[in-house]
């Protein structure tokens, strides 16, 4: 299903648009569900497909990305697919080298240390030249999906990418990246602006290639407090929504729903509800009822089962899902985990989660 010979347009007709309708705030018969990292190492077929390949080489292969994106949909009745890729392809497009180190994760060979290092970055990025492989993967996957469910494209948000570029990888404190915000606020804004411009073009390119929704991952929001978030994250998050939408209009492309997922940013829920996104994703540290109360009726919520709940027995997963649905309500809601699936999770428990969302939401809607 992932042959490169299909024409880029003339996509198959969409059969299940539940996810898109919920994202736009329209009524749905059941609550749609997908999982962050649903294409991932918890699936034996994923490990098999990825075995021989370097991680970023896999990301650069449209055929492999298509195959990996489709794998979870062969197993589970998910309501959306998310393209297999990585948020760090954007720093790569800016000219930075990132390698995947086994047991350690993504590692930058030369992280940004001094303000002068910003000069080493490409100041103008041709996203089609640098990230065209993602666009090809999206187009290929739209055909491979055969209209089964919508395809989500995504990007990391500016602060999250900046923190990786300075830390050189994961970090428990983000102290190096945060020190830039305090010591070099102007240079930080310059870097965040550069990232914002690339991300905007990248997301528009994904829609042109066939993405039917977009998610922005501000995965490191929890390292910022309200003040730093207000100054260094939120303005760029807002800007991306606004600019992407105006460019989509200009280029006569579909106005797709956009999701913002700022992990651990409970201090900013109201701001995120008014940041220009149709959907706000929530992590598992927020009570559904409180999120609903704070964010009002005009935004769809997505989340937020603790991923570790999937280690529980299947009956328990069903109970937790029912409670979550009662908390959020079944409408203007997309069920998901509060973060991604872990590699040692049992695929059958993922199936139990997906089925519980469908069964309980249908039951609640009937009664």
Short mmCIF file of C-alpha atoms in Angstrom, two decimals:
data_model
loop_
_atom_site.label_atom_id
_atom_site.label_comp_id
_atom_site.label_asym_id
_atom_site.label_seq_id
_atom_site.Cartn_x
_atom_site.Cartn_y
_atom_site.Cartn_z
CA UNK A 1 0.00 0.00 0.00
CA UNK A 2 3.03 2.30 0.16
CA UNK A 3 4.12 2.37 -3.48
CA UNK A 4 5.65 5.62 -4.70
CA UNK A 5 3.86 5.59 -8.05
CA UNK A 6 0.54 7.14 -6.99
CA UNK A 7 -0.27 10.64 -8.15
CA UNK A 8 0.12 13.22 -5.38
CA UNK A 9 -3.52 14.33 -5.44
CA UNK A 10 -6.79 12.55 -6.14
CA UNK A 11 -6.82 11.18 -2.60
CA UNK A 12 -9.32 8.44 -1.69
CA UNK A 13 -12.58 9.68 -0.16
CA UNK A 14 -12.57 9.84 3.66
CA UNK A 15 -14.81 7.17 5.23
CA UNK A 16 -14.48 7.96 8.96
CA UNK A 17 -14.37 11.69 9.72
CA UNK A 18 -15.30 11.39 13.43
CA UNK A 19 -11.95 12.82 14.56
CA UNK A 20 -12.26 15.86 12.25
CA UNK A 21 -15.85 16.51 13.31
CA UNK A 22 -14.94 16.38 17.00
CA UNK A 23 -11.98 18.69 16.34
CA UNK A 24 -14.31 21.23 14.70
CA UNK A 25 -16.84 20.93 17.54
CA UNK A 26 -19.49 19.06 15.56
CA UNK A 27 -21.56 16.27 17.05
CA UNK A 28 -20.20 12.69 16.92
CA UNK A 29 -21.86 9.30 17.49
CA UNK A 30 -18.84 8.10 19.45
CA UNK A 31 -15.81 9.84 20.93
CA UNK A 32 -12.89 9.53 18.50
CA UNK A 33 -9.59 8.15 19.82
CA UNK A 34 -5.95 7.99 18.74
CA UNK A 35 -2.72 7.63 20.70
CA UNK A 36 0.44 9.68 20.72
CA UNK A 37 3.28 7.39 19.59
CA UNK A 38 0.75 4.87 18.27
CA UNK A 39 3.33 4.04 15.57
CA UNK A 40 6.06 2.84 17.88
CA UNK A 41 8.25 0.26 19.51
CA UNK A 42 5.45 -1.37 21.52
CA UNK A 43 4.44 -3.08 18.23
CA UNK A 44 6.59 -6.09 17.24
CA UNK A 45 5.98 -5.30 13.55
CA UNK A 46 7.37 -1.78 14.15
CA UNK A 47 10.54 -3.18 15.71
CA UNK A 48 10.87 -5.57 12.77
CA UNK A 49 10.45 -2.84 10.14
CA UNK A 50 12.88 -0.53 11.94
CA UNK A 51 15.46 -3.21 12.85
CA UNK A 52 17.96 -2.71 10.05
CA UNK A 53 17.66 1.07 9.75
CA UNK A 54 19.14 4.07 11.50
CA UNK A 55 16.27 6.05 13.11
CA UNK A 56 16.67 9.25 11.06
CA UNK A 57 17.28 7.22 7.89
CA UNK A 58 13.85 5.70 8.57
CA UNK A 59 12.37 9.20 8.94
CA UNK A 60 13.87 10.07 5.53
CA UNK A 61 12.28 7.07 3.81
CA UNK A 62 8.71 7.92 2.70
CA UNK A 63 7.93 4.23 2.13
CA UNK A 64 9.00 3.21 5.63
CA UNK A 65 7.19 6.16 7.24
CA UNK A 66 4.04 5.16 5.38
CA UNK A 67 4.34 1.53 6.49
CA UNK A 68 5.00 2.49 10.14
CA UNK A 69 2.07 4.95 10.16
CA UNK A 70 -0.32 2.28 8.85
CA UNK A 71 0.75 -0.52 11.22
CA UNK A 72 -1.36 0.47 14.26
CA UNK A 73 -4.42 0.93 12.02
CA UNK A 74 -4.20 -2.69 10.89
CA UNK A 75 -4.54 -3.73 14.53
CA UNK A 76 -6.83 -1.17 16.15
CA UNK A 77 -9.98 0.73 15.09
CA UNK A 78 -8.28 4.11 15.72
CA UNK A 79 -10.01 7.25 14.43
CA UNK A 80 -6.86 8.99 13.15
CA UNK A 81 -3.35 8.25 11.95
CA UNK A 82 -0.35 10.46 12.73
CA UNK A 83 2.52 10.52 10.29
CA UNK A 84 5.61 8.69 11.51
CA UNK A 85 8.38 11.28 11.84
CA UNK A 86 10.26 13.16 14.56
CA UNK A 87 10.18 16.74 15.88
CA UNK A 88 13.98 17.01 15.46
CA UNK A 89 13.81 17.02 11.65
CA UNK A 90 13.33 20.82 11.99
CA UNK A 91 16.72 21.46 13.67
CA UNK A 92 18.20 19.16 11.00
CA UNK A 93 16.64 21.39 8.34
CA UNK A 94 18.43 24.33 10.01
CA UNK A 95 21.73 22.52 9.44
CA UNK A 96 22.27 20.84 12.82
CA UNK A 97 23.39 17.23 13.05
CA UNK A 98 21.30 14.91 15.23
CA UNK A 99 22.04 11.22 15.74
CA UNK A 100 19.99 8.62 17.60
CA UNK A 101 22.22 7.03 20.24
CA UNK A 102 20.97 3.62 21.48
CA UNK A 103 20.05 3.79 25.17
CA UNK A 104 20.46 7.56 25.23
CA UNK A 105 18.09 8.94 22.59
CA UNK A 106 18.51 11.83 20.15
CA UNK A 107 21.87 13.59 20.49
CA UNK A 108 23.14 16.76 18.80
CA UNK A 109 26.80 16.40 17.80
CA UNK A 110 27.32 20.16 18.20
CA UNK A 111 24.66 21.84 20.35
CA UNK A 112 24.35 25.64 20.44
CA UNK A 113 26.67 26.90 23.20
CA UNK A 114 27.20 30.61 22.53
CA UNK A 115 25.03 33.25 20.88
CA UNK A 116 27.54 33.30 17.97
CA UNK A 117 26.53 29.69 17.19
CA UNK A 118 23.23 31.02 15.85
CA UNK A 119 25.18 32.21 12.81
CA UNK A 120 25.90 28.59 11.90
CA UNK A 121 22.17 27.95 11.37
CA UNK A 122 20.56 28.33 7.95
CA UNK A 123 18.80 31.69 8.10
CA UNK A 124 16.50 30.87 5.16
CA UNK A 125 15.20 27.34 4.91
CA UNK A 126 13.63 25.92 1.76
CA UNK A 127 11.35 23.42 3.50
CA UNK A 128 10.63 21.48 0.31
CA UNK A 129 14.34 20.96 -0.27
CA UNK A 130 15.12 20.11 3.37
CA UNK A 131 11.94 18.36 4.51
CA UNK A 132 10.37 17.20 1.25
CA UNK A 133 10.79 13.60 2.41
CA UNK A 134 8.15 14.26 5.12
CA UNK A 135 5.80 15.73 2.50
CA UNK A 136 6.30 12.66 0.29
CA UNK A 137 5.60 10.39 3.27
CA UNK A 138 2.35 12.27 3.96
CA UNK A 139 1.17 12.05 0.35
CA UNK A 140 2.05 8.37 0.16
CA UNK A 141 0.31 7.63 3.45
CA UNK A 142 -2.87 9.49 2.42
CA UNK A 143 -3.09 7.04 -0.49
CA UNK A 144 -2.08 4.06 1.66
CA UNK A 145 -4.81 4.87 4.20
CA UNK A 146 -7.40 4.46 1.43
CA UNK A 147 -9.65 7.00 3.17
CA UNK A 148 -9.95 4.87 6.30
CA UNK A 149 -9.22 7.73 8.76
CA UNK A 150 -7.73 11.23 8.61
CA UNK A 151 -3.95 11.80 8.70
CA UNK A 152 -2.42 14.16 11.26
CA UNK A 153 0.79 16.06 10.53
CA UNK A 154 2.86 17.64 13.30
CA UNK A 155 5.82 19.70 14.39
CA UNK A 156 7.65 20.46 17.60
CA UNK A 157 6.98 23.97 18.94
CA UNK A 158 9.76 26.60 19.01
CA UNK A 159 10.68 26.48 22.72
CA UNK A 160 10.79 22.66 22.76
CA UNK A 161 13.06 22.59 19.70
CA UNK A 162 15.25 25.40 21.08
CA UNK A 163 15.71 23.47 24.33
CA UNK A 164 16.90 20.36 22.43
CA UNK A 165 19.24 22.44 20.26
CA UNK A 166 20.97 23.95 23.31
CA UNK A 167 20.86 20.96 25.67
CA UNK A 168 22.06 18.65 22.91
CA UNK A 169 19.49 16.02 23.90
CA UNK A 170 17.09 15.24 26.71
CA UNK A 171 17.57 16.92 30.10
CA UNK A 172 15.82 16.75 33.46
CA UNK A 173 16.29 20.47 34.21
CA UNK A 174 16.72 22.22 30.82
CA UNK A 175 19.12 24.48 32.75
CA UNK A 176 21.34 25.26 29.73
CA UNK A 177 18.41 26.23 27.53
CA UNK A 178 16.67 28.18 30.30
CA UNK A 179 19.89 30.03 31.09
CA UNK A 180 19.68 31.46 27.54
CA UNK A 181 16.20 32.83 28.30
CA UNK A 182 17.61 34.69 31.31
CA UNK A 183 21.07 35.60 29.97
CA UNK A 184 20.39 36.13 26.27
CA UNK A 185 16.70 37.07 25.89
CA UNK A 186 17.26 38.85 22.55
CA UNK A 187 19.20 35.98 21.01
CA UNK A 188 16.58 33.56 22.36
CA UNK A 189 13.83 35.52 20.60
CA UNK A 190 15.92 35.53 17.40
CA UNK A 191 16.22 31.75 17.53
CA UNK A 192 12.53 31.27 18.41
CA UNK A 193 11.57 33.57 15.51
CA UNK A 194 13.72 31.58 13.07
CA UNK A 195 12.17 28.32 14.30
CA UNK A 196 8.65 29.80 14.07
CA UNK A 197 9.16 30.77 10.43
CA UNK A 198 10.44 27.30 9.49
CA UNK A 199 7.69 25.51 11.46
CA UNK A 200 5.01 27.64 9.79
CA UNK A 201 6.24 26.78 6.28
CA UNK A 202 6.69 23.16 7.32
CA UNK A 203 3.09 22.84 8.59
CA UNK A 204 1.64 24.54 5.50
CA UNK A 205 3.71 22.16 3.36
CA UNK A 206 2.28 19.21 5.27
CA UNK A 207 -1.28 20.33 4.45
CA UNK A 208 -0.33 20.83 0.80
CA UNK A 209 1.00 17.25 0.86
CA UNK A 210 -2.25 15.89 2.31
CA UNK A 211 -2.27 16.29 6.12
CA UNK A 212 -5.88 16.70 7.35
CA UNK A 213 -5.05 18.06 10.83
CA UNK A 214 -1.91 19.42 12.52
CA UNK A 215 -0.55 19.02 16.05
CA UNK A 216 2.05 21.30 17.60
CA UNK A 217 4.04 19.60 20.39
CA UNK A 218 5.27 21.93 23.14
CA UNK A 219 6.60 18.92 25.04
CA UNK A 220 8.90 20.93 27.32
CA UNK A 221 6.35 23.52 28.51
CA UNK A 222 6.59 22.05 32.01
CA UNK A 223 10.14 23.37 32.39
CA UNK A 224 8.87 26.94 32.09
CA UNK A 225 6.88 28.83 34.70
CA UNK A 226 4.02 31.19 33.79
CA UNK A 227 6.32 34.21 33.16
CA UNK A 228 8.80 32.45 30.87
CA UNK A 229 5.96 30.69 29.06
CA UNK A 230 4.19 34.04 28.48
CA UNK A 231 7.34 35.56 27.05
CA UNK A 232 9.11 32.76 25.19
CA UNK A 233 6.50 30.14 24.28
CA UNK A 234 2.96 31.48 24.00
CA UNK A 235 3.59 34.32 21.50
CA UNK A 236 5.16 31.87 19.04
CA UNK A 237 2.46 29.25 19.60
CA UNK A 238 -0.15 31.92 18.77
CA UNK A 239 1.84 33.19 15.82
CA UNK A 240 2.09 29.70 14.30
CA UNK A 241 -1.70 29.17 14.41
CA UNK A 242 -2.38 32.58 12.90
CA UNK A 243 0.26 32.45 10.17
CA UNK A 244 -0.47 28.86 9.17
CA UNK A 245 -4.16 29.72 8.78
CA UNK A 246 -3.55 32.85 6.74
CA UNK A 247 -1.07 31.01 4.47
CA UNK A 248 -3.51 28.14 3.96
CA UNK A 249 -6.14 30.69 2.88
CA UNK A 250 -3.67 32.47 0.58
CA UNK A 251 -2.65 29.21 -1.08
CA UNK A 252 -6.28 28.00 -1.33
CA UNK A 253 -5.46 24.96 0.82
CA UNK A 254 -7.93 23.32 3.23
CA UNK A 255 -8.23 25.05 6.62
CA UNK A 256 -7.42 22.00 8.73
CA UNK A 257 -8.04 21.82 12.49
CA UNK A 258 -4.97 22.52 14.62
CA UNK A 259 -4.11 20.97 17.99
CA UNK A 260 -1.78 22.47 20.59
CA UNK A 261 -0.31 20.04 23.12
CA UNK A 262 1.72 21.86 25.78
CA UNK A 263 2.72 19.19 28.29
CA UNK A 264 2.54 20.16 31.98
CA UNK A 265 1.31 23.68 31.17
CA UNK A 266 -1.68 23.71 33.55
CA UNK A 267 -0.75 27.28 34.43
CA UNK A 268 -1.59 28.32 30.86
CA UNK A 269 -4.85 26.50 30.05
CA UNK A 270 -6.88 29.69 29.56
CA UNK A 271 -4.22 31.21 27.32
CA UNK A 272 -3.97 28.01 25.28
CA UNK A 273 -7.77 27.92 24.87
CA UNK A 274 -7.52 31.35 23.18
CA UNK A 275 -4.32 30.75 21.20
CA UNK A 276 -6.07 30.08 17.88
CA UNK A 277 -6.21 26.26 17.98
CA UNK A 278 -9.40 24.22 17.56
CA UNK A 279 -8.13 21.55 19.95
CA UNK A 280 -6.10 21.71 23.16
CA UNK A 281 -4.32 18.50 24.18
CA UNK A 282 -3.96 17.80 27.90
CA UNK A 283 -1.50 15.71 29.89
CA UNK A 284 -2.66 13.36 32.68
CA UNK A 285 -1.98 15.79 35.55
CA UNK A 286 -5.18 17.77 34.89
CA UNK A 287 -8.69 16.83 36.06
CA UNK A 288 -11.05 16.66 33.07
CA UNK A 289 -13.79 18.67 34.82
CA UNK A 290 -11.34 21.43 35.80
CA UNK A 291 -9.96 21.67 32.28
CA UNK A 292 -13.49 21.93 30.88
CA UNK A 293 -14.44 24.61 33.42
CA UNK A 294 -11.32 26.70 32.72
CA UNK A 295 -11.36 26.39 28.96
CA UNK A 296 -14.99 26.91 28.15
CA UNK A 297 -17.17 25.43 25.46
CA UNK A 298 -15.51 26.78 22.32
CA UNK A 299 -12.53 24.49 22.19
CA UNK A 300 -12.28 20.71 21.78
CA UNK A 301 -10.19 18.96 24.43
CA UNK A 302 -7.90 16.00 23.75
CA UNK A 303 -6.37 13.59 26.25
CA UNK A 304 -5.53 12.61 28.88
CA UNK A 305 -5.35 9.09 30.33
CA UNK A 306 -2.09 8.44 32.18
CA UNK A 307 -0.12 6.27 29.71
CA UNK A 308 0.86 4.02 32.63
CA UNK A 309 -2.83 3.15 33.08
CA UNK A 310 -2.25 0.80 30.13
CA UNK A 311 -0.18 -1.42 32.44
CA UNK A 312 -3.41 -2.11 34.39
CA UNK A 313 -5.59 -5.17 33.68
CA UNK A 314 -7.99 -4.65 30.76
CA UNK A 315 -11.13 -4.34 32.97
CA UNK A 316 -9.42 -1.59 34.96
CA UNK A 317 -8.54 0.24 31.72
CA UNK A 318 -12.24 0.14 30.82
CA UNK A 319 -13.21 1.66 34.19
CA UNK A 320 -10.62 4.44 33.89
CA UNK A 321 -11.79 5.25 30.35
CA UNK A 322 -15.43 5.43 31.49
CA UNK A 323 -14.49 7.82 34.30
CA UNK A 324 -12.46 9.96 31.87
CA UNK A 325 -15.39 10.15 29.42
CA UNK A 326 -17.75 11.14 32.22
CA UNK A 327 -15.30 13.88 33.22
CA UNK A 328 -14.82 15.38 29.76
CA UNK A 329 -18.22 14.56 28.30
CA UNK A 330 -18.39 12.68 24.99
CA UNK A 331 -18.74 15.74 22.73
CA UNK A 332 -16.09 18.29 21.71
CA UNK A 333 -13.66 15.71 22.95
CA UNK A 334 -10.98 13.46 21.43
CA UNK A 335 -9.76 10.64 23.65
CA UNK A 336 -6.01 10.11 23.87
CA UNK A 337 -3.31 9.43 26.41
CA UNK A 338 -1.74 12.26 28.39
CA UNK A 339 1.55 11.55 26.57
CA UNK A 340 2.97 8.89 24.26
CA UNK A 341 2.86 5.09 24.54
CA UNK A 342 5.91 3.46 26.14
CA UNK A 343 7.92 0.78 24.28
CA UNK A 344 7.15 -2.02 26.78
CA UNK A 345 3.37 -1.67 26.62
CA UNK A 346 1.19 -4.60 25.64
CA UNK A 347 -0.53 -3.98 22.27
CA UNK A 348 -3.64 -5.81 23.55
CA UNK A 349 -4.00 -3.18 26.28
CA UNK A 350 -3.82 -0.44 23.67
CA UNK A 351 -6.64 -2.26 21.85
CA UNK A 352 -8.62 -2.42 25.09
CA UNK A 353 -8.21 1.35 25.54
CA UNK A 354 -9.43 2.12 22.00
CA UNK A 355 -12.39 -0.25 22.26
CA UNK A 356 -13.38 1.07 25.70
CA UNK A 357 -13.52 4.64 24.36
CA UNK A 358 -15.82 3.60 21.52
CA UNK A 359 -18.07 1.36 23.64
CA UNK A 360 -18.49 3.67 26.64
CA UNK A 361 -18.95 6.84 24.58
CA UNK A 362 -21.63 5.17 22.42
CA UNK A 363 -23.38 3.98 25.57
CA UNK A 364 -23.24 7.44 27.21
CA UNK A 365 -24.51 9.11 24.00
CA UNK A 366 -27.51 6.73 23.84
CA UNK A 367 -28.49 7.24 27.47
#
